[in-house]
PDB file of C-alpha atoms in Angstrom:
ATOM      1  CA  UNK A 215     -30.866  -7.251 -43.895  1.00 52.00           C
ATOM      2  CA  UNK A 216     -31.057  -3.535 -42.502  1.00 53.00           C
ATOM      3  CA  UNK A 217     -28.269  -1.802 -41.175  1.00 54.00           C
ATOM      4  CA  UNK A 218     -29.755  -1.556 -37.924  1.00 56.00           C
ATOM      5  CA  UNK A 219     -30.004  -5.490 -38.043  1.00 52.00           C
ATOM      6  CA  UNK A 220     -26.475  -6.133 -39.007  1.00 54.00           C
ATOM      7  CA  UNK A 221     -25.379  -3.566 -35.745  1.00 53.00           C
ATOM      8  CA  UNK A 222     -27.412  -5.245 -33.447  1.00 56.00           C
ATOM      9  CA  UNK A 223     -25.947  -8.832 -34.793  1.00 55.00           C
ATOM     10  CA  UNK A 224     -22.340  -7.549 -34.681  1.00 65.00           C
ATOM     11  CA  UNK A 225     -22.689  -5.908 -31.655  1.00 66.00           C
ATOM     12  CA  UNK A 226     -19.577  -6.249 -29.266  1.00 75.00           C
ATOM     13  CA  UNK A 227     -19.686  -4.299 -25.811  1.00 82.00           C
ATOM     14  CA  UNK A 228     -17.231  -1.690 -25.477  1.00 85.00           C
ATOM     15  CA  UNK A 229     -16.783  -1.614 -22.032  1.00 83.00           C
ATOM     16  CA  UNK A 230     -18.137  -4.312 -18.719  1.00 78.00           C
ATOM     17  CA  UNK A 231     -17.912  -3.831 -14.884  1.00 71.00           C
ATOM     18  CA  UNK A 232     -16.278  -6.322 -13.201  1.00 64.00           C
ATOM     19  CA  UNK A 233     -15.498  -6.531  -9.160  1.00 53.00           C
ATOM     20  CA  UNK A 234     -12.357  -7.075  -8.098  1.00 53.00           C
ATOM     21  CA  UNK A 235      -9.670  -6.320  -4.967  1.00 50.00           C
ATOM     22  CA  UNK A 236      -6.852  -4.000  -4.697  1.00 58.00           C
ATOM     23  CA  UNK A 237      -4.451  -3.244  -1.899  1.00 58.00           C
ATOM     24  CA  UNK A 238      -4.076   0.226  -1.493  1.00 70.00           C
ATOM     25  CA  UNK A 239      -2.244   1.703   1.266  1.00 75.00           C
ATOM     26  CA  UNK A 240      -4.259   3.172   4.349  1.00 81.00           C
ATOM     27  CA  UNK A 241      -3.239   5.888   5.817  1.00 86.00           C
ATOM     28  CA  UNK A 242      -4.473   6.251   9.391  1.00 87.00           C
ATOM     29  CA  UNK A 243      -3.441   9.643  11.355  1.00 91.00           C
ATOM     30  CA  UNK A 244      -3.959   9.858  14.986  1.00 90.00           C
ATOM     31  CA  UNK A 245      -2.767  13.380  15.197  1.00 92.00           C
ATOM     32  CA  UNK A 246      -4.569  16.698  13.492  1.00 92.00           C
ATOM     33  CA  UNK A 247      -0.336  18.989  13.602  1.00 93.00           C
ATOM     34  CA  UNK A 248      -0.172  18.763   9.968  1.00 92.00           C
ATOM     35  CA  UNK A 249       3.572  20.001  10.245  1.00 93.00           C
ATOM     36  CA  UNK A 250       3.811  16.819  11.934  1.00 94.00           C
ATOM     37  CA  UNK A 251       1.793  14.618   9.645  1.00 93.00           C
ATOM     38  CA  UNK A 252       3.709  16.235   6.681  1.00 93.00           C
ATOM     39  CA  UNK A 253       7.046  15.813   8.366  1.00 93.00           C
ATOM     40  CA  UNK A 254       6.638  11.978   9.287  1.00 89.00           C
ATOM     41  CA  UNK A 255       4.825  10.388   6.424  1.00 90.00           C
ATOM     42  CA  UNK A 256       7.957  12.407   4.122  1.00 90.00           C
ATOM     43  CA  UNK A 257      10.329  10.257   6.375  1.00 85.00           C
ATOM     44  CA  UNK A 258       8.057   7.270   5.593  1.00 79.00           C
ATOM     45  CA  UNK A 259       7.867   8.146   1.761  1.00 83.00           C
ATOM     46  CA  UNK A 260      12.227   8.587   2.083  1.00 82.00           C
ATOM     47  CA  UNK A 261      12.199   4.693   3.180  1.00 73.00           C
ATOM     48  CA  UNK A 262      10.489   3.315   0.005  1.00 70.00           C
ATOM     49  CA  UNK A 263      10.681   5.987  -2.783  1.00 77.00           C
ATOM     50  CA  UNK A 264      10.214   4.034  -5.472  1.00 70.00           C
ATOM     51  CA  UNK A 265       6.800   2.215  -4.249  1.00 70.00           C
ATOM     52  CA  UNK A 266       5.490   5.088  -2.984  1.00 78.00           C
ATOM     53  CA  UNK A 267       5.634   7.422  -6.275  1.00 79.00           C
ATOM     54  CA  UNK A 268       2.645   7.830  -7.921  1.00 83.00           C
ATOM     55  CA  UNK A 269       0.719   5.689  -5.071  1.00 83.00           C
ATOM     56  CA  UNK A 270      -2.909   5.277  -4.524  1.00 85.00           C
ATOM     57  CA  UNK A 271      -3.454   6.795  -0.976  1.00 86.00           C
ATOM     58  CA  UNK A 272      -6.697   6.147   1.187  1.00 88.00           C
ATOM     59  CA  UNK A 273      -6.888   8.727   4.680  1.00 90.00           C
ATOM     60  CA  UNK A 274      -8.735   7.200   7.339  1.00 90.00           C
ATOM     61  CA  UNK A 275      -9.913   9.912   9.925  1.00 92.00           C
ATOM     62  CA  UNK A 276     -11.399   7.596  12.687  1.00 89.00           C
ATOM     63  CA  UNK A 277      -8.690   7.606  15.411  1.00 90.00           C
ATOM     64  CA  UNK A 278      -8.987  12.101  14.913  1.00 92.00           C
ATOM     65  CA  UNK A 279     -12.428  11.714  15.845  1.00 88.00           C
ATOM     66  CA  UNK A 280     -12.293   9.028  18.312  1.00 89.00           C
ATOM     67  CA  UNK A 281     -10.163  11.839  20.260  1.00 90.00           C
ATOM     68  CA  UNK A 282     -11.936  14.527  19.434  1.00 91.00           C
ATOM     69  CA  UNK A 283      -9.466  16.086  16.939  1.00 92.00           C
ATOM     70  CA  UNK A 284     -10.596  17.836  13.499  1.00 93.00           C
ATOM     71  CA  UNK A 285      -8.416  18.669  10.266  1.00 94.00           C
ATOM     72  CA  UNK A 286      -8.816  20.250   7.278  1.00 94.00           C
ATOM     73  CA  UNK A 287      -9.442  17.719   4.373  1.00 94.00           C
ATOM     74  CA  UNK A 288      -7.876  20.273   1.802  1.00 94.00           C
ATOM     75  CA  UNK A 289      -4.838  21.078   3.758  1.00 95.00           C
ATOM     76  CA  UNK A 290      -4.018  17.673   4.635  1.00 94.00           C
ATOM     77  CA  UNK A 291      -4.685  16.598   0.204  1.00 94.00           C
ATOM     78  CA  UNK A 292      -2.271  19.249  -0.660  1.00 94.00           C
ATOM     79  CA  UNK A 293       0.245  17.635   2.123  1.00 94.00           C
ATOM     80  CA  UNK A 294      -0.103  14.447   0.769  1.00 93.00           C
ATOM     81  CA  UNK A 295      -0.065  15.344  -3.403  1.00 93.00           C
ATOM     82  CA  UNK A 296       2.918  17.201  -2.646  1.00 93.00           C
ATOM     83  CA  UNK A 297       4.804  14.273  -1.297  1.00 92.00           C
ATOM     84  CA  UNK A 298       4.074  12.584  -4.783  1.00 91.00           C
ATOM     85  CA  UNK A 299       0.822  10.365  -3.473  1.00 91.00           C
ATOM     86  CA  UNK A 300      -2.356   9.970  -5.037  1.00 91.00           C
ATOM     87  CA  UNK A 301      -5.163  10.234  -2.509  1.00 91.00           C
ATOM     88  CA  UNK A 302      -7.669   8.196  -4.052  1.00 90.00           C
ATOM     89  CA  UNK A 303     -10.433   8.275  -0.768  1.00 90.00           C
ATOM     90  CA  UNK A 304     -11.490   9.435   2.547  1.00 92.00           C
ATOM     91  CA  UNK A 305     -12.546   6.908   5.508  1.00 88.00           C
ATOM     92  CA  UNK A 306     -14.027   7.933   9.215  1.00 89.00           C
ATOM     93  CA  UNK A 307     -14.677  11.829   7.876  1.00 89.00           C
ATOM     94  CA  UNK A 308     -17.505  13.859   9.011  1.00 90.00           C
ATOM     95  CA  UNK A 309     -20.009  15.094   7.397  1.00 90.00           C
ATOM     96  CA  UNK A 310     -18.025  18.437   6.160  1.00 92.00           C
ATOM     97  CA  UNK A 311     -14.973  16.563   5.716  1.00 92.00           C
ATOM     98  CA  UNK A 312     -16.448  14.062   3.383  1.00 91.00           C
ATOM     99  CA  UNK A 313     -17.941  16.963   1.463  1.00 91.00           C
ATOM    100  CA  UNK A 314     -14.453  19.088   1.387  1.00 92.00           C
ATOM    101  CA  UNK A 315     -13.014  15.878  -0.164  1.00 91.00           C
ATOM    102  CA  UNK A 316     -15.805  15.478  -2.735  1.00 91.00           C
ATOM    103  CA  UNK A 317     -15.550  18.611  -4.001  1.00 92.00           C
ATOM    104  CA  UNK A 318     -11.808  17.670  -4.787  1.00 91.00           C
ATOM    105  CA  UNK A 319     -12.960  15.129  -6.164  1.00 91.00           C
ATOM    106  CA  UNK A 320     -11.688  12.383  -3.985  1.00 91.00           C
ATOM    107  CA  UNK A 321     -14.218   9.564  -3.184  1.00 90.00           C
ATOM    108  CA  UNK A 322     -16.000   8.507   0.383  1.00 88.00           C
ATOM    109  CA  UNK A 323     -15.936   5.184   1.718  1.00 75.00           C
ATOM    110  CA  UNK A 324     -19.554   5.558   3.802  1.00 57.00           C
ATOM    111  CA  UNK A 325     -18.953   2.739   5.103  1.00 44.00           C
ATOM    112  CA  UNK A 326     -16.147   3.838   7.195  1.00 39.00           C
ATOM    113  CA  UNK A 327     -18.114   7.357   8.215  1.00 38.00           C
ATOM    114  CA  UNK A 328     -17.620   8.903  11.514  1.00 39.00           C
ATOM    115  CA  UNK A 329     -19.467   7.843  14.621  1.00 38.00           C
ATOM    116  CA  UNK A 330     -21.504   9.615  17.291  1.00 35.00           C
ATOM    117  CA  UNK A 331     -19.553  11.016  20.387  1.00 36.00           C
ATOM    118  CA  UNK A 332     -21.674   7.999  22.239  1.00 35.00           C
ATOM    119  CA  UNK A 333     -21.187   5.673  20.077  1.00 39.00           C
ATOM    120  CA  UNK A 334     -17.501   6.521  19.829  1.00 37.00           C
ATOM    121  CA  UNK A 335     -17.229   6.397  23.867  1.00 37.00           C
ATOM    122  CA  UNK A 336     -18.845   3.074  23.856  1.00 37.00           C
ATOM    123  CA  UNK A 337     -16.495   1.621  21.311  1.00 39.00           C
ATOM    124  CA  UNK A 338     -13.322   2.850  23.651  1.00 38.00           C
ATOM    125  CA  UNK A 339     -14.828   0.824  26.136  1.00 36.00           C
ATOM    126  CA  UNK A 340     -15.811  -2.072  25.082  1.00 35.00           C
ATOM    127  CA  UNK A 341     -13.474  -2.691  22.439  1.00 39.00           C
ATOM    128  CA  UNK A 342     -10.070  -2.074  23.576  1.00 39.00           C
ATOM    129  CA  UNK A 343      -8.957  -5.595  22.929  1.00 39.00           C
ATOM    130  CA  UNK A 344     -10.094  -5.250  19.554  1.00 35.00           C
ATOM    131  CA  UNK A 345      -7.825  -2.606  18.307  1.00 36.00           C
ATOM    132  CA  UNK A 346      -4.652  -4.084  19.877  1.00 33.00           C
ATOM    133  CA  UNK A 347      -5.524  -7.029  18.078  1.00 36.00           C
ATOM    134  CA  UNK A 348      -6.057  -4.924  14.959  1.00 36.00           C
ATOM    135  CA  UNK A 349      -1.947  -3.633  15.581  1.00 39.00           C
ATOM    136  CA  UNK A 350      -0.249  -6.774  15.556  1.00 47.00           C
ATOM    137  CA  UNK A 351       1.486  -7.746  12.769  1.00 59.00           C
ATOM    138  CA  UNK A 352       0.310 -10.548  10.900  1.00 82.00           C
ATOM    139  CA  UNK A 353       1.867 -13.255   7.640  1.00 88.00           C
ATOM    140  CA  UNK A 354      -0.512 -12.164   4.417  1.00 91.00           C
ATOM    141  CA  UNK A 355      -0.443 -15.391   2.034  1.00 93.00           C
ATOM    142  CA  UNK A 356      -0.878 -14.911  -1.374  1.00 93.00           C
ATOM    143  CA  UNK A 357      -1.521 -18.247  -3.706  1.00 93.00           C
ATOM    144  CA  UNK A 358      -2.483 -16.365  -6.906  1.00 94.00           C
ATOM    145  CA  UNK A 359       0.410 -15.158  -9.133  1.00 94.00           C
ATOM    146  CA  UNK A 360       0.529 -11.506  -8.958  1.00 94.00           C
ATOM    147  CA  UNK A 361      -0.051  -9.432 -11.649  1.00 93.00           C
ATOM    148  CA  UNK A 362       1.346  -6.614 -13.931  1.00 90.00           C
ATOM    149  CA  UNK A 363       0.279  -3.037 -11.887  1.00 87.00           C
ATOM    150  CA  UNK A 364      -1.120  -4.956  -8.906  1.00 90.00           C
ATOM    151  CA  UNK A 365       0.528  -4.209  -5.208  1.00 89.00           C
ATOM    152  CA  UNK A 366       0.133  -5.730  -2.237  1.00 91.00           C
ATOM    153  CA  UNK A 367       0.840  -4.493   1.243  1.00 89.00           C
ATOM    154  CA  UNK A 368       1.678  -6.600   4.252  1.00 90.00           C
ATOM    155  CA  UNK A 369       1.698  -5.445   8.170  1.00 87.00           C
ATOM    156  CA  UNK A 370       4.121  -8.688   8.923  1.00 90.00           C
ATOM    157  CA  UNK A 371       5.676 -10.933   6.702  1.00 94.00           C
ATOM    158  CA  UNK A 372       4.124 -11.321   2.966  1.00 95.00           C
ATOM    159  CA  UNK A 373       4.109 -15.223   1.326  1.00 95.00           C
ATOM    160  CA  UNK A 374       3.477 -15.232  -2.189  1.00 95.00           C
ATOM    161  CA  UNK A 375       3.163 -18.804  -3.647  1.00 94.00           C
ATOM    162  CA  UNK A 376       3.415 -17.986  -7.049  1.00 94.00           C
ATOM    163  CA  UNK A 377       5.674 -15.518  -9.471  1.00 94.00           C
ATOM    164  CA  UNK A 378       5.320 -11.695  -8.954  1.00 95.00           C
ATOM    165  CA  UNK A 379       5.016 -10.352 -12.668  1.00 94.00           C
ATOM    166  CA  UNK A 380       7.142  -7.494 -14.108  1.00 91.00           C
ATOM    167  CA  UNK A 381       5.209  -4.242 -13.661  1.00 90.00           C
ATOM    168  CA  UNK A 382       4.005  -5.520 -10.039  1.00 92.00           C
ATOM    169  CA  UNK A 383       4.884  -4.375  -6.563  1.00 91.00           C
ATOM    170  CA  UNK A 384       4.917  -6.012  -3.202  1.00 93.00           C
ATOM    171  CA  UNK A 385       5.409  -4.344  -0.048  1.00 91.00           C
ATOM    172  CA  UNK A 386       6.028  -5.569   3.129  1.00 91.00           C
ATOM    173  CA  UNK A 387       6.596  -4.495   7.012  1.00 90.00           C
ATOM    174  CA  UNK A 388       8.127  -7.364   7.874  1.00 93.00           C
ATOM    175  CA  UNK A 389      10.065 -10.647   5.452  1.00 96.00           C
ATOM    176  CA  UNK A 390       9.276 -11.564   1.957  1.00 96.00           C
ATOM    177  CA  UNK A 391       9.262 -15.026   0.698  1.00 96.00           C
ATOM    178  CA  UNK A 392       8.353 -15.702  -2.912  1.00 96.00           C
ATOM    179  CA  UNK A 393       8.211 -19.188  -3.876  1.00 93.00           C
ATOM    180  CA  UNK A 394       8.295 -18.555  -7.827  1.00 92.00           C
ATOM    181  CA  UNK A 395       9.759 -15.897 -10.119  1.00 93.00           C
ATOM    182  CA  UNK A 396      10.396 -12.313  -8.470  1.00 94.00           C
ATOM    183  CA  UNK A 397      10.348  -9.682 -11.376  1.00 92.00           C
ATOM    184  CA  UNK A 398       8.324  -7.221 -10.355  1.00 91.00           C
ATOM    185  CA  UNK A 399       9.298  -4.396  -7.257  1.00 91.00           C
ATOM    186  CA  UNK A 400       9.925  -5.982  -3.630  1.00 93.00           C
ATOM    187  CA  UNK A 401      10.110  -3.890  -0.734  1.00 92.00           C
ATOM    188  CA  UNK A 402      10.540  -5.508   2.577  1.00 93.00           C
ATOM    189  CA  UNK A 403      10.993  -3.864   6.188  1.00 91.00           C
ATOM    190  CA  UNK A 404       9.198  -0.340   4.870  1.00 87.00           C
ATOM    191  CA  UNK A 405       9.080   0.708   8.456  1.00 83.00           C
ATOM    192  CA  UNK A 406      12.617   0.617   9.253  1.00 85.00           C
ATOM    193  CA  UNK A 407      12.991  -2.947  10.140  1.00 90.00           C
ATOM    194  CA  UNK A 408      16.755  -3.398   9.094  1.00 92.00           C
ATOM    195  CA  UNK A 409      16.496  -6.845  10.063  1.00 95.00           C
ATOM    196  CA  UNK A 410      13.663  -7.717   7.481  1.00 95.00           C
ATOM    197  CA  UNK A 411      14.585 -10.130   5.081  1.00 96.00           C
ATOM    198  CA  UNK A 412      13.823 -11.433   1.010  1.00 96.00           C
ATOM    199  CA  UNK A 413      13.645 -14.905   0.334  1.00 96.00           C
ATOM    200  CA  UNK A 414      12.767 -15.869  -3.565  1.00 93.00           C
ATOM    201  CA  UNK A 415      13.284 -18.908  -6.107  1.00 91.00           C
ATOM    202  CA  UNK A 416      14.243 -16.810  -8.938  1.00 91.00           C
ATOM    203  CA  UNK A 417      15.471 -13.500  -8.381  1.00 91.00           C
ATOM    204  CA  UNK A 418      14.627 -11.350 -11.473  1.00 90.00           C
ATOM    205  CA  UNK A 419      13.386  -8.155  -9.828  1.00 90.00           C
ATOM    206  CA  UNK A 420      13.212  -4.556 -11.200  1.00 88.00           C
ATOM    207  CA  UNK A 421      14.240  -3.311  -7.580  1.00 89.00           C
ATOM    208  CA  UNK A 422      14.781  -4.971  -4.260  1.00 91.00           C
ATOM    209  CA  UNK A 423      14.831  -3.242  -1.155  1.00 90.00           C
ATOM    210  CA  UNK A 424      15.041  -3.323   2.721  1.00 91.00           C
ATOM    211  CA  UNK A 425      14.197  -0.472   4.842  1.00 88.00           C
ATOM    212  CA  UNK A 426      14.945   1.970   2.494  1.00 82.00           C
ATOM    213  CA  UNK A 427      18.324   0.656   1.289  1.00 85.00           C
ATOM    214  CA  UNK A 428      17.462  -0.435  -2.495  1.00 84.00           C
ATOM    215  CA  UNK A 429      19.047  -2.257  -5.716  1.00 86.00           C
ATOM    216  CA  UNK A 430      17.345  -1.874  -9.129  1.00 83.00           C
ATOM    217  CA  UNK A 431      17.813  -4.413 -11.969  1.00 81.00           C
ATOM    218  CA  UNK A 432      21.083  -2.907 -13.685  1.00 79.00           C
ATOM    219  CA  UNK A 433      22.332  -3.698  -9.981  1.00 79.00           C
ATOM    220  CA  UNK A 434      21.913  -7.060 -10.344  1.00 77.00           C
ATOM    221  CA  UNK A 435      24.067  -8.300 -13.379  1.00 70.00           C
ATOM    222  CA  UNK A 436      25.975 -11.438 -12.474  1.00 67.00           C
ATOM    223  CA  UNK A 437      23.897 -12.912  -9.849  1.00 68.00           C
ATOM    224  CA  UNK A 438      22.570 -16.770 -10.294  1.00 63.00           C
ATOM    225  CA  UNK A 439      19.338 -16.755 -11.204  1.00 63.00           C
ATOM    226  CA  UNK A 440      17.185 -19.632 -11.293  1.00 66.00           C
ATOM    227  CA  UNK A 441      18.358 -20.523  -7.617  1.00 75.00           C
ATOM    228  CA  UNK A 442      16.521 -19.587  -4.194  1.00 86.00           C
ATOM    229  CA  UNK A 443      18.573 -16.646  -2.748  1.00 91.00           C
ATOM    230  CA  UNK A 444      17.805 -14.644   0.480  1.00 94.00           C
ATOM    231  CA  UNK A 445      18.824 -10.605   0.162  1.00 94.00           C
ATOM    232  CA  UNK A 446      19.766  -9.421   3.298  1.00 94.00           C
ATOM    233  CA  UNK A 447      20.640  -5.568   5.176  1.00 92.00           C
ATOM    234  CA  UNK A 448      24.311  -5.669   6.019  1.00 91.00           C
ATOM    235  CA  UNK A 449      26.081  -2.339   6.953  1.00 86.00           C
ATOM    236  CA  UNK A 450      23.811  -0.328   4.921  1.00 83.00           C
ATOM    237  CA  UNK A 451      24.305  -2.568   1.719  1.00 87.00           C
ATOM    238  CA  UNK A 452      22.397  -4.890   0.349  1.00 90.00           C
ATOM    239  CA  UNK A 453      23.831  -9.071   0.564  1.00 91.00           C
ATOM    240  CA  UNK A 454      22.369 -11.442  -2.095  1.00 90.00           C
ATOM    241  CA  UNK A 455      23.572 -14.811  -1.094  1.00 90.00           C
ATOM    242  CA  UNK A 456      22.308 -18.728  -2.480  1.00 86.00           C
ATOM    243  CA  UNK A 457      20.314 -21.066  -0.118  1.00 81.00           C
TER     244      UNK A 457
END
């Protein structure tokens, strides 16, 4: 048999493309003052540290347009790199904007591109009930475990009916309930919701937190595991009691 035979019966691919979901935080600005923009999403970044270093970062430009505003693409990247984020795509830009972030090399979701100034007028009449609808909080149920590097974001509460794997991360506006292992990252009330709470059946997490206020693992020598606890914000300090 040749050689070229024996490659071609041995071959193995290298490599395969596979689809698959990811939650990546959005980030949606409705103001162009990037003093502003810089100044808020730093408070934002001070509530969660640990989530959001090294995070993947979509921009989504729609409401700017939608009132008319522009911004610079580059100016607002360097904002957002500097704050320790990862911007990883651009939503809602224009046609120069998309092409700023392009260049550094950040890709476009064309789905998502900018409208016309009539068909953006048309959309802020007819579809005002819409986006209020789009702002209310809503439960996110998860039923597959979740893996090693994956994160999830939640605009409510997040249920997760499985374990959350070391290496994982799940994020949440509002409660967290976890009806399996919890060893990955939880963050719960990321917006400043103090009263945000963490329910799980076996607390074994590299880092719990709730609005801001945050226990890693060595933190949590001595408490039961294998029991459902809730974690709780009490006078800035974190309260890990049994069910």
């Amino acid at each position: 048999m040749s050689t070229d035979s024996q490659q071609n019966t041995n071959y193995s691919p290298a490599l395969e493309f596979k689809s698959s979901t990811f939650s990546v935080p959005v980030l949606v600005l409705a103001s162009n003052d990037v003093m502003t923009i810089e100044q808020q999403l730093q408070d934002k970044v001070n509530l969660a540290p640990e989530f959001f270093k090294n995070s993947p970062l979509v921009f989504d430009l729609q409401e700017l347009h939608k009132h008319d505003l522009d911004i610079d693409v580059t100016e607002l990247t360097k904002i957002i790199r500097k704050l320790g984020l990862l911007p990883i795509g651009i939503r809602g830009g224009d046609a120069q904007q998309n092409q700023q972030a392009l260049k550094l090399g950040i890709p476009v979701h064309s789905s998502h591109t900018v409208a016309t100034s009539a068909e953006t007028q048309k959309q802020q009449v007819s579809e005002p009930e819409s986006e209020s609808q789009a702002v209310a909080a809503t439960t996110t149920l998860i039923t597959h475990p979740v893996r090693s590097g994956q994160r999830i974001y939640a605009s409510g509460d997040l249920i997760i009916l499985a374990q959350v794997s070391a290496g994982a991360e799940i994020l949440a506006e509002g409660n967290i309930h976890v009806y399996g292992s919890l060893r990955g990252r939880a963050l719960a009330g990321v917006q400043g919701n103090t009263e945000a709470r963490i329910f799980c059946s076996d607390l074994q997490a590299e880092l719990i937190s709730i609005a801001g206020n945050y226990k890693i693992s060595e933190d949590l020598d001595g408490v039961v595991l294998n029991q459902h606890v809730q974690i709780y914000l009490q006078n800035h300090t974190l309260v890990i009691k049994d069910i």
